[in-house]
Amino acid sequence: MTEEVRNVEMPGRLKFVRGFLWVQAVLNVLVSALVTALAINELEHGNEEAGLALALALLGFVVAVVLIACAIRISRGSPWVRPTVIAVEGLVVVMGLVSLVNGGAITQLIGMGIAVGVIVVLNKPEESAWFRR
């Protein structure tokens, strides 16, 4: 008896999520590299307060690595990807709100909107089922 094996294609909305994960990862790397360079320059000139910026930049690199891992593994439906992406995007929303409250740029709304959109997509039945197959 043979069992028919069918290739299941990743839902289309998850392809968009994967694209956004790559964009976020690249932007995290670029921004973190810039902040690292600026923080090191400030530290070399005696500004010890730049240490926090350096620590946040290093955290940005870690987040980029996590996003890259998720973008790679989302195609396979790895079960750890969905909760990891939801957690990272939740942090994006929280950090965006904190930035807005502290007088940050209104452009934070774009990143927050994308993060909320990703969370919504990952909680739709078809996309959620992709990670349980």
PDB file of C-alpha atoms in Angstrom:
ATOM      1  CA  MET A   1       0.000   0.000   0.000  1.00  0.00           C
ATOM      2  CA  THR A   2       1.425   3.347  -0.951  1.00  0.00           C
ATOM      3  CA  GLU A   3       0.515   6.608   0.618  1.00  0.00           C
ATOM      4  CA  GLU A   4       0.181   9.603  -1.634  1.00  0.00           C
ATOM      5  CA  VAL A   5       2.519  12.349  -0.592  1.00  0.00           C
ATOM      6  CA  ARG A   6       1.503  15.789  -1.619  1.00  0.00           C
ATOM      7  CA  ASN A   7       3.613  18.878  -1.508  1.00  0.00           C
ATOM      8  CA  VAL A   8       1.931  21.447   0.632  1.00  0.00           C
ATOM      9  CA  GLU A   9       2.788  24.985  -0.301  1.00  0.00           C
ATOM     10  CA  MET A  10       3.301  27.640   2.328  1.00  0.00           C
ATOM     11  CA  PRO A  11       0.281  29.979   2.561  1.00  0.00           C
ATOM     12  CA  GLY A  12       0.701  33.161   0.556  1.00  0.00           C
ATOM     13  CA  ARG A  13       0.395  35.491   3.529  1.00  0.00           C
ATOM     14  CA  LEU A  14       3.286  33.669   5.222  1.00  0.00           C
ATOM     15  CA  LYS A  15       5.414  34.472   2.195  1.00  0.00           C
ATOM     16  CA  PHE A  16       4.755  38.148   2.888  1.00  0.00           C
ATOM     17  CA  VAL A  17       5.600  37.600   6.568  1.00  0.00           C
ATOM     18  CA  ARG A  18       8.856  35.945   5.518  1.00  0.00           C
ATOM     19  CA  GLY A  19       9.656  38.967   3.353  1.00  0.00           C
ATOM     20  CA  PHE A  20       8.977  41.364   6.227  1.00  0.00           C
ATOM     21  CA  LEU A  21      11.197  39.272   8.512  1.00  0.00           C
ATOM     22  CA  TRP A  22      14.080  39.624   6.048  1.00  0.00           C
ATOM     23  CA  VAL A  23      13.492  43.378   5.737  1.00  0.00           C
ATOM     24  CA  GLN A  24      13.395  43.763   9.530  1.00  0.00           C
ATOM     25  CA  ALA A  25      16.570  41.694   9.915  1.00  0.00           C
ATOM     26  CA  VAL A  26      18.472  43.771   7.355  1.00  0.00           C
ATOM     27  CA  LEU A  27      17.266  47.036   8.899  1.00  0.00           C
ATOM     28  CA  ASN A  28      18.254  45.790  12.372  1.00  0.00           C
ATOM     29  CA  VAL A  29      21.749  44.994  11.127  1.00  0.00           C
ATOM     30  CA  LEU A  30      22.128  48.382   9.424  1.00  0.00           C
ATOM     31  CA  VAL A  31      20.796  50.409  12.341  1.00  0.00           C
ATOM     32  CA  SER A  32      22.748  48.366  14.877  1.00  0.00           C
ATOM     33  CA  ALA A  33      25.960  48.839  12.893  1.00  0.00           C
ATOM     34  CA  LEU A  34      25.391  52.593  12.756  1.00  0.00           C
ATOM     35  CA  VAL A  35      24.550  52.853  16.457  1.00  0.00           C
ATOM     36  CA  THR A  36      27.567  50.674  17.330  1.00  0.00           C
ATOM     37  CA  ALA A  37      29.890  52.948  15.379  1.00  0.00           C
ATOM     38  CA  LEU A  38      28.431  56.083  16.949  1.00  0.00           C
ATOM     39  CA  ALA A  39      28.485  54.598  20.463  1.00  0.00           C
ATOM     40  CA  ILE A  40      32.112  53.484  20.139  1.00  0.00           C
ATOM     41  CA  ASN A  41      33.047  56.954  18.934  1.00  0.00           C
ATOM     42  CA  GLU A  42      31.271  58.514  21.921  1.00  0.00           C
ATOM     43  CA  LEU A  43      32.917  56.070  24.343  1.00  0.00           C
ATOM     44  CA  GLU A  44      36.334  56.915  22.904  1.00  0.00           C
ATOM     45  CA  HIS A  45      35.614  60.564  23.621  1.00  0.00           C
ATOM     46  CA  GLY A  46      34.729  59.890  27.243  1.00  0.00           C
ATOM     47  CA  ASN A  47      30.941  59.755  27.050  1.00  0.00           C
ATOM     48  CA  GLU A  48      30.162  56.800  29.299  1.00  0.00           C
ATOM     49  CA  GLU A  49      26.429  57.165  28.682  1.00  0.00           C
ATOM     50  CA  ALA A  50      27.015  55.714  25.214  1.00  0.00           C
ATOM     51  CA  GLY A  51      27.449  52.311  26.824  1.00  0.00           C
ATOM     52  CA  LEU A  52      23.682  51.848  26.932  1.00  0.00           C
ATOM     53  CA  ALA A  53      23.420  52.646  23.228  1.00  0.00           C
ATOM     54  CA  LEU A  54      26.154  50.101  22.532  1.00  0.00           C
ATOM     55  CA  ALA A  55      24.330  47.450  24.568  1.00  0.00           C
ATOM     56  CA  LEU A  56      21.084  48.154  22.692  1.00  0.00           C
ATOM     57  CA  ALA A  57      22.914  47.958  19.374  1.00  0.00           C
ATOM     58  CA  LEU A  58      24.316  44.562  20.320  1.00  0.00           C
ATOM     59  CA  LEU A  59      20.791  43.472  21.244  1.00  0.00           C
ATOM     60  CA  GLY A  60      19.726  44.637  17.785  1.00  0.00           C
ATOM     61  CA  PHE A  61      22.275  42.276  16.224  1.00  0.00           C
ATOM     62  CA  VAL A  62      20.904  39.395  18.319  1.00  0.00           C
ATOM     63  CA  VAL A  63      17.347  40.197  17.239  1.00  0.00           C
ATOM     64  CA  ALA A  64      18.520  40.283  13.612  1.00  0.00           C
ATOM     65  CA  VAL A  65      19.992  36.794  13.960  1.00  0.00           C
ATOM     66  CA  VAL A  66      16.732  35.537  15.489  1.00  0.00           C
ATOM     67  CA  LEU A  67      14.722  37.116  12.660  1.00  0.00           C
ATOM     68  CA  ILE A  68      17.007  35.560  10.046  1.00  0.00           C
ATOM     69  CA  ALA A  69      16.627  32.134  11.667  1.00  0.00           C
ATOM     70  CA  CYS A  70      12.846  32.575  11.677  1.00  0.00           C
ATOM     71  CA  ALA A  71      12.784  33.755   8.055  1.00  0.00           C
ATOM     72  CA  ILE A  72      14.755  30.681   7.013  1.00  0.00           C
ATOM     73  CA  ARG A  73      12.719  28.178   9.027  1.00  0.00           C
ATOM     74  CA  ILE A  74       9.243  29.605   8.356  1.00  0.00           C
ATOM     75  CA  SER A  75       9.186  27.775   5.012  1.00  0.00           C
ATOM     76  CA  ARG A  76       9.480  24.449   6.832  1.00  0.00           C
ATOM     77  CA  GLY A  77       6.807  25.316   9.361  1.00  0.00           C
ATOM     78  CA  SER A  78       9.113  24.838  12.321  1.00  0.00           C
ATOM     79  CA  PRO A  79       6.881  25.014  15.410  1.00  0.00           C
ATOM     80  CA  TRP A  80       9.167  27.392  17.338  1.00  0.00           C
ATOM     81  CA  VAL A  81       9.039  30.062  14.607  1.00  0.00           C
ATOM     82  CA  ARG A  82       5.482  31.274  15.203  1.00  0.00           C
ATOM     83  CA  PRO A  83       5.778  32.050  18.943  1.00  0.00           C
ATOM     84  CA  THR A  84       9.241  33.522  18.431  1.00  0.00           C
ATOM     85  CA  VAL A  85       8.071  35.891  15.709  1.00  0.00           C
ATOM     86  CA  ILE A  86       4.984  36.870  17.723  1.00  0.00           C
ATOM     87  CA  ALA A  87       7.222  37.675  20.718  1.00  0.00           C
ATOM     88  CA  VAL A  88       9.675  39.731  18.647  1.00  0.00           C
ATOM     89  CA  GLU A  89       6.879  41.624  16.900  1.00  0.00           C
ATOM     90  CA  GLY A  90       5.192  42.219  20.255  1.00  0.00           C
ATOM     91  CA  LEU A  91       8.437  43.802  21.464  1.00  0.00           C
ATOM     92  CA  VAL A  92       8.507  45.959  18.330  1.00  0.00           C
ATOM     93  CA  VAL A  93       5.031  47.251  19.190  1.00  0.00           C
ATOM     94  CA  VAL A  94       5.926  47.907  22.844  1.00  0.00           C
ATOM     95  CA  MET A  95       9.205  49.630  21.956  1.00  0.00           C
ATOM     96  CA  GLY A  96       7.393  51.714  19.340  1.00  0.00           C
ATOM     97  CA  LEU A  97       4.830  52.829  21.916  1.00  0.00           C
ATOM     98  CA  VAL A  98       7.590  53.703  24.388  1.00  0.00           C
ATOM     99  CA  SER A  99       9.353  55.694  21.685  1.00  0.00           C
ATOM    100  CA  LEU A 100       6.178  57.571  20.752  1.00  0.00           C
ATOM    101  CA  VAL A 101       5.431  58.408  24.383  1.00  0.00           C
ATOM    102  CA  ASN A 102       8.972  59.733  24.791  1.00  0.00           C
ATOM    103  CA  GLY A 103       8.676  62.040  21.793  1.00  0.00           C
ATOM    104  CA  GLY A 104       9.936  59.654  19.135  1.00  0.00           C
ATOM    105  CA  ALA A 105       9.226  60.018  15.461  1.00  0.00           C
ATOM    106  CA  ILE A 106       5.726  59.383  14.213  1.00  0.00           C
ATOM    107  CA  THR A 107       7.330  57.039  11.662  1.00  0.00           C
ATOM    108  CA  GLN A 108       7.368  54.477  14.492  1.00  0.00           C
ATOM    109  CA  LEU A 109       3.756  53.859  13.514  1.00  0.00           C
ATOM    110  CA  ILE A 110       4.899  52.216  10.263  1.00  0.00           C
ATOM    111  CA  GLY A 111       7.019  49.622  12.049  1.00  0.00           C
ATOM    112  CA  MET A 112       4.324  49.091  14.637  1.00  0.00           C
ATOM    113  CA  GLY A 113       1.710  48.616  11.916  1.00  0.00           C
ATOM    114  CA  ILE A 114       3.844  46.016  10.156  1.00  0.00           C
ATOM    115  CA  ALA A 115       4.448  44.221  13.463  1.00  0.00           C
ATOM    116  CA  VAL A 116       0.727  44.149  14.268  1.00  0.00           C
ATOM    117  CA  GLY A 117      -0.002  42.916  10.737  1.00  0.00           C
ATOM    118  CA  VAL A 118       2.506  40.076  11.126  1.00  0.00           C
ATOM    119  CA  ILE A 119       0.976  39.085  14.477  1.00  0.00           C
ATOM    120  CA  VAL A 120      -2.523  39.097  12.962  1.00  0.00           C
ATOM    121  CA  VAL A 121      -1.417  36.944  10.009  1.00  0.00           C
ATOM    122  CA  LEU A 122       0.339  34.429  12.260  1.00  0.00           C
ATOM    123  CA  ASN A 123      -2.874  34.025  14.265  1.00  0.00           C
ATOM    124  CA  LYS A 124      -5.119  33.299  11.268  1.00  0.00           C
ATOM    125  CA  PRO A 125      -6.286  29.671  11.114  1.00  0.00           C
ATOM    126  CA  GLU A 126      -4.589  28.668   7.835  1.00  0.00           C
ATOM    127  CA  GLU A 127      -1.260  30.230   8.763  1.00  0.00           C
ATOM    128  CA  SER A 128      -1.388  28.922  12.326  1.00  0.00           C
ATOM    129  CA  ALA A 129      -2.085  25.413  10.994  1.00  0.00           C
ATOM    130  CA  TRP A 130       1.075  25.646   8.858  1.00  0.00           C
ATOM    131  CA  PHE A 131       3.146  25.347  12.025  1.00  0.00           C
ATOM    132  CA  ARG A 132       1.159  22.373  13.397  1.00  0.00           C
ATOM    133  CA  ARG A 133       1.366  20.039  10.412  1.00  0.00           C
TER     134      ARG A 133
END
